[in-house]
């Protein structure tokens, strides 16, 4: 009995190893391709526990796992030319899924890098074509979404031939190249300067128009004010003359006296005024008498015989 124990243990180990190697597990993020003697035997797309032939020697059943989830690859710094001859630097990415694991295995042996390499080449060509059909502003406008749909349509046939499904294509970045950026900046600067000059010219024109209106209104206001002042002045002069005439009619002597006093005030109002007049002059008649009568002549001295 003791001599059979080692053989029993070896047999048990072989059975356990055979059982272990004949079982494989597929999780929710995987697909399993069962390959037997170089040929695809089966594809497991649902998660669970599955069986296969044990011991993958001599190309017996082998299991190759591929992803069953959204995958992504990026394409950076692609220099594309638009229809106007200018250049953009574009970064894009593609989201895809392995939809046909059997075809994926048959075309690229289940190698993601090989599949993405082919798609990168096709994506590069598609981006150049789509951008080349459009002008400078299209890539930065709402037309960008339709451009991405065109790129996706270009990639779809190649992706399906690889067992892939393109779920999305997006542009992460679209920048002008350095030389185009400088040209664009210079053009925008020139446009803004021209616009500023136009606005300034319109402002000057509007300012001149408003100043002309204001000047005309000033002239009109001054003319109206001068007219009104002349009218009022004339009315005042007329009223003054009427008052003087009425005063003269009422008391001619007082009027003459008032006029003389006014003349005296105007004549002697300055301290530098000098008169050379005869004391008997008519101008000084009210200095001698409030009645305006001339002073009596002095009596002649008596003559002695």
C-alpha positions as a Markdown table, in Angstrom:
| # | Residue | x | y | z |
|---|---|---|---|---|
| 1 | Unk | 0.0 | 0.0 | 0.0 |
| 2 | Unk | 2.8 | 2.4 | 0.8 |
| 3 | Unk | 4.4 | 1.7 | -2.5 |
| 4 | Unk | 1.2 | 2.8 | -4.4 |
| 5 | Unk | 0.8 | 6.1 | -2.6 |
| 6 | Unk | 3.3 | 8.1 | -4.7 |
| 7 | Unk | 1.6 | 6.8 | -7.9 |
| 8 | Unk | -1.8 | 7.8 | -6.5 |
| 9 | Unk | -0.6 | 11.3 | -5.6 |
| 10 | Unk | 0.9 | 11.7 | -9.1 |
| 11 | Unk | -2.3 | 10.6 | -10.7 |
| 12 | Unk | -4.4 | 12.9 | -8.6 |
| 13 | Unk | -2.1 | 15.8 | -9.5 |
| 14 | Unk | -2.5 | 15.1 | -13.2 |
| 15 | Unk | -6.3 | 14.9 | -12.8 |
| 16 | Unk | -6.3 | 18.2 | -11.0 |
| 17 | Unk | -4.1 | 19.9 | -13.5 |
| 18 | Unk | -6.2 | 18.6 | -16.4 |
| 19 | Unk | -9.3 | 19.9 | -14.7 |
| 20 | Unk | -7.7 | 23.3 | -14.0 |
| 21 | Unk | -6.4 | 23.6 | -17.6 |
| 22 | Unk | -9.8 | 22.7 | -19.1 |
| 23 | Unk | -11.6 | 25.6 | -17.4 |
| 24 | Unk | -11.4 | 29.3 | -18.3 |
| 25 | Unk | -13.4 | 32.3 | -17.1 |
| 26 | Unk | -14.6 | 35.2 | -19.2 |
| 27 | Unk | -15.4 | 38.4 | -17.3 |
| 28 | Unk | -17.8 | 41.3 | -18.3 |
| 29 | Unk | -15.0 | 43.2 | -20.0 |
| 30 | Unk | -13.7 | 40.4 | -22.1 |
| 31 | Unk | -14.4 | 38.1 | -25.0 |
| 32 | Unk | -12.7 | 34.8 | -25.4 |
| 33 | Unk | -11.5 | 33.2 | -28.6 |
| 34 | Unk | -11.0 | 29.4 | -28.4 |
| 35 | Unk | -8.3 | 28.4 | -30.9 |
| 36 | Unk | -7.8 | 24.7 | -31.7 |
| 37 | Unk | -4.9 | 23.6 | -33.9 |
| 38 | Unk | -4.7 | 27.2 | -35.3 |
| 39 | Unk | -8.4 | 27.4 | -36.2 |
| 40 | Unk | -11.0 | 29.4 | -34.3 |
| 41 | Unk | -13.1 | 26.8 | -32.6 |
| 42 | Unk | -15.5 | 29.1 | -30.7 |
| 43 | Unk | -16.0 | 32.7 | -29.5 |
| 44 | Unk | -17.3 | 33.4 | -26.0 |
| 45 | Unk | -18.9 | 36.9 | -25.7 |
| 46 | Unk | -20.9 | 36.4 | -22.5 |
| 47 | Unk | -19.2 | 36.4 | -19.0 |
| 48 | Unk | -19.1 | 33.0 | -17.3 |
| 49 | Unk | -17.2 | 29.8 | -16.7 |
| 50 | Unk | -16.4 | 27.7 | -19.8 |
| 51 | Unk | -14.5 | 24.5 | -20.7 |
| 52 | Unk | -12.0 | 23.5 | -23.3 |
| 53 | Unk | -9.6 | 20.7 | -24.0 |
| 54 | Unk | -7.0 | 20.5 | -21.3 |
| 55 | Unk | -3.2 | 21.1 | -21.9 |
| 56 | Unk | -2.7 | 23.5 | -24.8 |
| 57 | Unk | 0.1 | 21.5 | -26.2 |
| 58 | Unk | 0.6 | 20.7 | -29.8 |
| 59 | Unk | -1.7 | 23.6 | -30.7 |
| 60 | Unk | -4.7 | 22.1 | -28.8 |
| 61 | Unk | -7.3 | 24.4 | -27.4 |
| 62 | Unk | -5.9 | 27.8 | -26.5 |
| 63 | Unk | -7.9 | 30.8 | -25.3 |
| 64 | Unk | -7.1 | 34.4 | -26.5 |
| 65 | Unk | -8.8 | 37.2 | -24.6 |
| 66 | Unk | -9.8 | 40.5 | -26.3 |
| 67 | Unk | -11.6 | 43.5 | -24.9 |
| 68 | Unk | -15.3 | 43.8 | -24.8 |
| 69 | Unk | -15.5 | 47.5 | -23.9 |
| 70 | Unk | -15.0 | 50.9 | -25.6 |
| 71 | Unk | -11.4 | 51.5 | -26.6 |
| 72 | Unk | -9.7 | 54.6 | -27.7 |
| 73 | Unk | -6.6 | 55.7 | -29.6 |
| 74 | Unk | -5.3 | 59.2 | -30.4 |
| 75 | Unk | -3.7 | 60.8 | -33.4 |
| 76 | Unk | -1.7 | 63.9 | -32.5 |
| 77 | Unk | -0.1 | 66.8 | -34.3 |
| 78 | Unk | -1.4 | 66.1 | -37.8 |
| 79 | Unk | -0.7 | 69.0 | -40.2 |
| 80 | Unk | -3.6 | 69.4 | -42.5 |
| 81 | Unk | -4.1 | 71.9 | -45.3 |
| 82 | Unk | -7.4 | 73.7 | -45.9 |
| 83 | Unk | -8.7 | 74.7 | -49.4 |
| 84 | Unk | -7.2 | 78.2 | -49.0 |
| 85 | Unk | -3.7 | 76.9 | -48.7 |
| 86 | Unk | -3.3 | 77.5 | -45.0 |
| 87 | Unk | -2.4 | 74.8 | -42.4 |
| 88 | Unk | -3.9 | 73.6 | -39.2 |
| 89 | Unk | -2.4 | 71.3 | -36.5 |
| 90 | Unk | -5.0 | 68.8 | -35.5 |
| 91 | Unk | -5.3 | 66.3 | -32.6 |
| 92 | Unk | -8.1 | 63.7 | -32.9 |
| 93 | Unk | -9.2 | 60.5 | -31.2 |
| 94 | Unk | -11.3 | 57.5 | -32.1 |
| 95 | Unk | -13.5 | 55.5 | -29.8 |
| 96 | Unk | -14.2 | 52.0 | -31.1 |
| 97 | Unk | -15.2 | 48.5 | -29.9 |
| 98 | Unk | -14.3 | 45.0 | -31.0 |
| 99 | Unk | -17.7 | 43.9 | -32.5 |
| 100 | Unk | -16.6 | 40.8 | -34.3 |
| 101 | Unk | -13.9 | 38.9 | -32.3 |
| 102 | Unk | -13.7 | 36.2 | -34.9 |
| 103 | Unk | -12.9 | 38.6 | -37.7 |
| 104 | Unk | -10.6 | 40.6 | -35.5 |
| 105 | Unk | -8.6 | 37.4 | -34.8 |
| 106 | Unk | -8.5 | 36.4 | -38.5 |
| 107 | Unk | -7.3 | 39.8 | -39.8 |
| 108 | Unk | -4.8 | 41.1 | -37.2 |
| 109 | Unk | -4.4 | 37.9 | -35.1 |
| 110 | Unk | -6.2 | 39.8 | -32.2 |
| 111 | Unk | -3.5 | 42.4 | -32.0 |
| 112 | Unk | -4.8 | 45.8 | -31.0 |
| 113 | Unk | -1.7 | 47.7 | -32.0 |
| 114 | Unk | -1.9 | 46.3 | -35.6 |
| 115 | Unk | -5.5 | 47.2 | -35.9 |
| 116 | Unk | -5.0 | 50.8 | -34.5 |
| 117 | Unk | -2.0 | 51.3 | -36.8 |
| 118 | Unk | -4.2 | 50.6 | -39.8 |
| 119 | Unk | -7.0 | 52.9 | -38.5 |
| 120 | Unk | -4.4 | 55.7 | -37.8 |
| 121 | Unk | -3.3 | 55.6 | -41.4 |
| 122 | Unk | -6.9 | 55.8 | -42.6 |
| 123 | Unk | -7.8 | 58.5 | -40.1 |
| 124 | Unk | -4.8 | 60.6 | -41.2 |
| 125 | Unk | -5.9 | 60.4 | -44.8 |
| 126 | Unk | -9.5 | 61.1 | -44.0 |
| 127 | Unk | -8.7 | 64.2 | -41.9 |
| 128 | Unk | -6.6 | 65.6 | -44.7 |
| 129 | Unk | -9.3 | 65.0 | -47.2 |
| 130 | Unk | -12.1 | 66.5 | -45.1 |
| 131 | Unk | -10.1 | 69.5 | -44.1 |
| 132 | Unk | -8.9 | 70.0 | -47.7 |
| 133 | Unk | -12.4 | 70.3 | -49.0 |
| 134 | Unk | -13.2 | 73.2 | -46.7 |
| 135 | Unk | -12.1 | 76.8 | -46.1 |
| 136 | Unk | -10.2 | 78.3 | -43.3 |
| 137 | Unk | -13.2 | 79.2 | -41.1 |
| 138 | Unk | -15.1 | 75.9 | -41.5 |
| 139 | Unk | -13.0 | 73.9 | -39.0 |
| 140 | Unk | -13.8 | 76.5 | -36.3 |
| 141 | Unk | -17.5 | 76.8 | -37.0 |
| 142 | Unk | -20.6 | 74.6 | -36.5 |
| 143 | Unk | -19.6 | 72.7 | -39.6 |
| 144 | Unk | -17.0 | 70.9 | -37.5 |
| 145 | Unk | -19.6 | 68.3 | -36.4 |
| 146 | Unk | -20.5 | 67.3 | -40.0 |
| 147 | Unk | -16.8 | 67.1 | -40.7 |
| 148 | Unk | -16.4 | 64.5 | -37.9 |
| 149 | Unk | -19.3 | 62.5 | -39.3 |
| 150 | Unk | -17.6 | 62.4 | -42.7 |
| 151 | Unk | -14.4 | 61.1 | -41.0 |
| 152 | Unk | -16.4 | 58.5 | -39.2 |
| 153 | Unk | -18.0 | 57.4 | -42.4 |
| 154 | Unk | -14.6 | 57.1 | -44.0 |
| 155 | Unk | -13.3 | 54.9 | -41.2 |
| 156 | Unk | -16.3 | 52.6 | -40.9 |
| 157 | Unk | -15.6 | 50.3 | -43.9 |
| 158 | Unk | -12.0 | 49.7 | -42.8 |
| 159 | Unk | -13.0 | 49.2 | -39.2 |
| 160 | Unk | -15.7 | 46.7 | -40.1 |
| 161 | Unk | -13.2 | 44.7 | -42.2 |
| 162 | Unk | -11.1 | 44.4 | -39.0 |
| 163 | Unk | -14.1 | 43.4 | -36.9 |
| 164 | Unk | -14.3 | 46.8 | -35.2 |
| 165 | Unk | -17.2 | 49.2 | -34.8 |
| 166 | Unk | -16.4 | 53.0 | -34.8 |
| 167 | Unk | -18.5 | 54.6 | -32.0 |
| 168 | Unk | -17.1 | 58.1 | -32.2 |
| 169 | Unk | -14.5 | 60.4 | -33.8 |
| 170 | Unk | -13.6 | 63.7 | -32.2 |
| 171 | Unk | -11.2 | 66.5 | -32.7 |
| 172 | Unk | -9.5 | 67.4 | -29.5 |
| 173 | Unk | -7.6 | 70.4 | -30.9 |
| 174 | Unk | -7.4 | 72.5 | -34.0 |
| 175 | Unk | -4.7 | 75.2 | -33.9 |
| 176 | Unk | -3.2 | 77.3 | -36.5 |
| 177 | Unk | 0.5 | 76.7 | -37.3 |
| 178 | Unk | 2.9 | 79.3 | -36.0 |
| 179 | Unk | 3.3 | 81.1 | -39.4 |
| 180 | Unk | -0.4 | 81.0 | -40.1 |
| 181 | Unk | -1.1 | 82.3 | -36.5 |
| 182 | Unk | 1.1 | 85.3 | -37.2 |
| 183 | Unk | -0.5 | 86.0 | -40.5 |
| 184 | Unk | -3.9 | 85.7 | -39.0 |
| 185 | Unk | -3.0 | 88.0 | -36.1 |
| 186 | Unk | -1.6 | 90.6 | -38.6 |
| 187 | Unk | -4.8 | 90.4 | -40.7 |
| 188 | Unk | -7.0 | 90.7 | -37.7 |
| 189 | Unk | -5.0 | 93.6 | -36.4 |
| 190 | Unk | -5.3 | 95.3 | -39.8 |
| 191 | Unk | -9.0 | 94.7 | -39.8 |
| 192 | Unk | -9.4 | 96.1 | -36.3 |
| 193 | Unk | -7.3 | 99.2 | -37.1 |
| 194 | Unk | -9.4 | 99.8 | -40.3 |
| 195 | Unk | -12.6 | 99.4 | -38.3 |
| 196 | Unk | -11.2 | 101.8 | -35.6 |
| 197 | Unk | -10.4 | 104.3 | -38.3 |
| 198 | Unk | -13.9 | 104.0 | -39.8 |
| 199 | Unk | -15.5 | 104.4 | -36.4 |
| 200 | Unk | -13.2 | 107.4 | -35.7 |
| 201 | Unk | -14.1 | 109.0 | -39.1 |
| 202 | Unk | -17.8 | 108.5 | -38.4 |
| 203 | Unk | -17.3 | 110.0 | -35.0 |
| 204 | Unk | -15.5 | 113.0 | -36.4 |
| 205 | Unk | -18.2 | 113.4 | -39.0 |
| 206 | Unk | -20.9 | 113.2 | -36.4 |
| 207 | Unk | -19.0 | 115.6 | -34.1 |
| 208 | Unk | -18.7 | 118.1 | -36.9 |
| 209 | Unk | -22.4 | 117.8 | -37.7 |
| 210 | Unk | -23.4 | 118.3 | -34.1 |
| 211 | Unk | -20.9 | 121.2 | -33.7 |
| 212 | Unk | -22.4 | 122.9 | -36.8 |
| 213 | Unk | -25.9 | 122.5 | -35.5 |
| 214 | Unk | -24.8 | 123.9 | -32.1 |
| 215 | Unk | -23.0 | 126.8 | -33.8 |
| 216 | Unk | -26.0 | 127.6 | -35.9 |
| 217 | Unk | -28.2 | 127.4 | -32.8 |
| 218 | Unk | -25.9 | 129.7 | -30.9 |
| 219 | Unk | -26.0 | 132.2 | -33.8 |
| 220 | Unk | -29.8 | 132.0 | -33.9 |
| 221 | Unk | -30.0 | 132.4 | -30.1 |
| 222 | Unk | -27.6 | 135.3 | -30.0 |
| 223 | Unk | -29.5 | 136.9 | -33.0 |
| 224 | Unk | -32.8 | 136.5 | -31.2 |
| 225 | Unk | -31.4 | 137.8 | -28.0 |
| 226 | Unk | -29.9 | 140.8 | -29.8 |
| 227 | Unk | -33.1 | 141.5 | -31.6 |
| 228 | Unk | -35.1 | 141.3 | -28.3 |
| 229 | Unk | -32.5 | 143.5 | -26.6 |
| 230 | Unk | -32.7 | 146.1 | -29.4 |
| 231 | Unk | -36.5 | 146.0 | -29.2 |
| 232 | Unk | -36.4 | 146.4 | -25.4 |
| 233 | Unk | -33.7 | 149.1 | -25.7 |
| 234 | Unk | -35.8 | 151.0 | -28.3 |
| 235 | Unk | -38.9 | 150.6 | -26.1 |
| 236 | Unk | -36.8 | 151.9 | -23.1 |
| 237 | Unk | -35.5 | 154.9 | -25.2 |
| 238 | Unk | -39.0 | 155.7 | -26.3 |
| 239 | Unk | -40.3 | 155.5 | -22.7 |
| 240 | Unk | -37.4 | 157.7 | -21.6 |
| 241 | Unk | -38.1 | 160.2 | -24.3 |
| 242 | Unk | -41.7 | 160.2 | -23.4 |
| 243 | Unk | -41.0 | 160.7 | -19.7 |
| 244 | Unk | -38.6 | 163.6 | -20.6 |
| 245 | Unk | -41.1 | 165.2 | -22.9 |
| 246 | Unk | -43.8 | 164.8 | -20.2 |
| 247 | Unk | -41.5 | 166.4 | -17.6 |
| 248 | Unk | -40.6 | 169.2 | -20.0 |
| 249 | Unk | -44.3 | 169.9 | -20.7 |
| 250 | Unk | -45.2 | 169.9 | -17.0 |
| 251 | Unk | -42.2 | 172.1 | -15.8 |
| 252 | Unk | -39.9 | 173.4 | -18.5 |
| 253 | Unk | -37.7 | 175.2 | -16.0 |
| 254 | Unk | -37.1 | 172.2 | -13.8 |
| 255 | Unk | -36.4 | 170.1 | -16.9 |
| 256 | Unk | -33.8 | 172.7 | -18.0 |
| 257 | Unk | -32.3 | 172.6 | -14.4 |
| 258 | Unk | -32.2 | 168.8 | -14.5 |
| 259 | Unk | -30.5 | 168.7 | -17.9 |
| 260 | Unk | -27.9 | 171.2 | -16.7 |
| 261 | Unk | -27.2 | 169.2 | -13.5 |
| 262 | Unk | -26.7 | 166.1 | -15.6 |
| 263 | Unk | -24.3 | 168.0 | -17.9 |
| 264 | Unk | -22.4 | 169.3 | -14.9 |
| 265 | Unk | -22.1 | 165.7 | -13.5 |
| 266 | Unk | -20.9 | 164.4 | -16.9 |
| 267 | Unk | -18.5 | 167.3 | -17.4 |
| 268 | Unk | -16.8 | 167.4 | -14.0 |
| 269 | Unk | -17.0 | 163.7 | -13.1 |
| 270 | Unk | -13.3 | 163.3 | -13.9 |
| 271 | Unk | -10.7 | 165.0 | -11.7 |
| 272 | Unk | -8.5 | 165.6 | -14.8 |
| 273 | Unk | -11.2 | 167.8 | -16.5 |
| 274 | Unk | -10.1 | 171.4 | -17.2 |
| 275 | Unk | -12.5 | 174.1 | -18.4 |
| 276 | Unk | -11.5 | 177.3 | -19.9 |
| 277 | Unk | -14.7 | 179.2 | -19.9 |
| 278 | Unk | -15.9 | 182.7 | -19.0 |
| 279 | Unk | -17.7 | 182.9 | -15.7 |
| 280 | Unk | -20.5 | 184.5 | -17.5 |
| 281 | Unk | -20.9 | 181.6 | -19.8 |
| 282 | Unk | -24.3 | 180.1 | -20.3 |
| 283 | Unk | -22.9 | 176.8 | -19.0 |
| 284 | Unk | -22.6 | 178.1 | -15.5 |
| 285 | Unk | -25.8 | 180.0 | -15.2 |
| 286 | Unk | -27.2 | 177.6 | -12.5 |
| 287 | Unk | -24.0 | 178.1 | -10.5 |
| 288 | Unk | -25.1 | 181.7 | -9.8 |
| 289 | Unk | -28.8 | 181.2 | -9.4 |
| 290 | Unk | -31.1 | 178.2 | -9.0 |
| 291 | Unk | -33.4 | 180.1 | -11.3 |
| 292 | Unk | -30.8 | 180.0 | -14.0 |
| 293 | Unk | -30.7 | 183.8 | -14.2 |
| 294 | Unk | -27.4 | 185.6 | -15.0 |
| 295 | Unk | -25.7 | 187.4 | -12.1 |
| 296 | Unk | -26.3 | 191.1 | -12.0 |
| 297 | Unk | -23.5 | 193.1 | -13.5 |
| 298 | Unk | -21.2 | 194.9 | -11.0 |
| 299 | Unk | -21.7 | 198.7 | -10.6 |
| 300 | Unk | -19.2 | 200.9 | -12.4 |
| 301 | Unk | -17.0 | 202.9 | -10.1 |
| 302 | Unk | -18.0 | 206.6 | -9.8 |
| 303 | Unk | -15.9 | 209.1 | -11.8 |
| 304 | Unk | -14.7 | 212.1 | -10.0 |
| 305 | Unk | -14.3 | 215.2 | -11.8 |
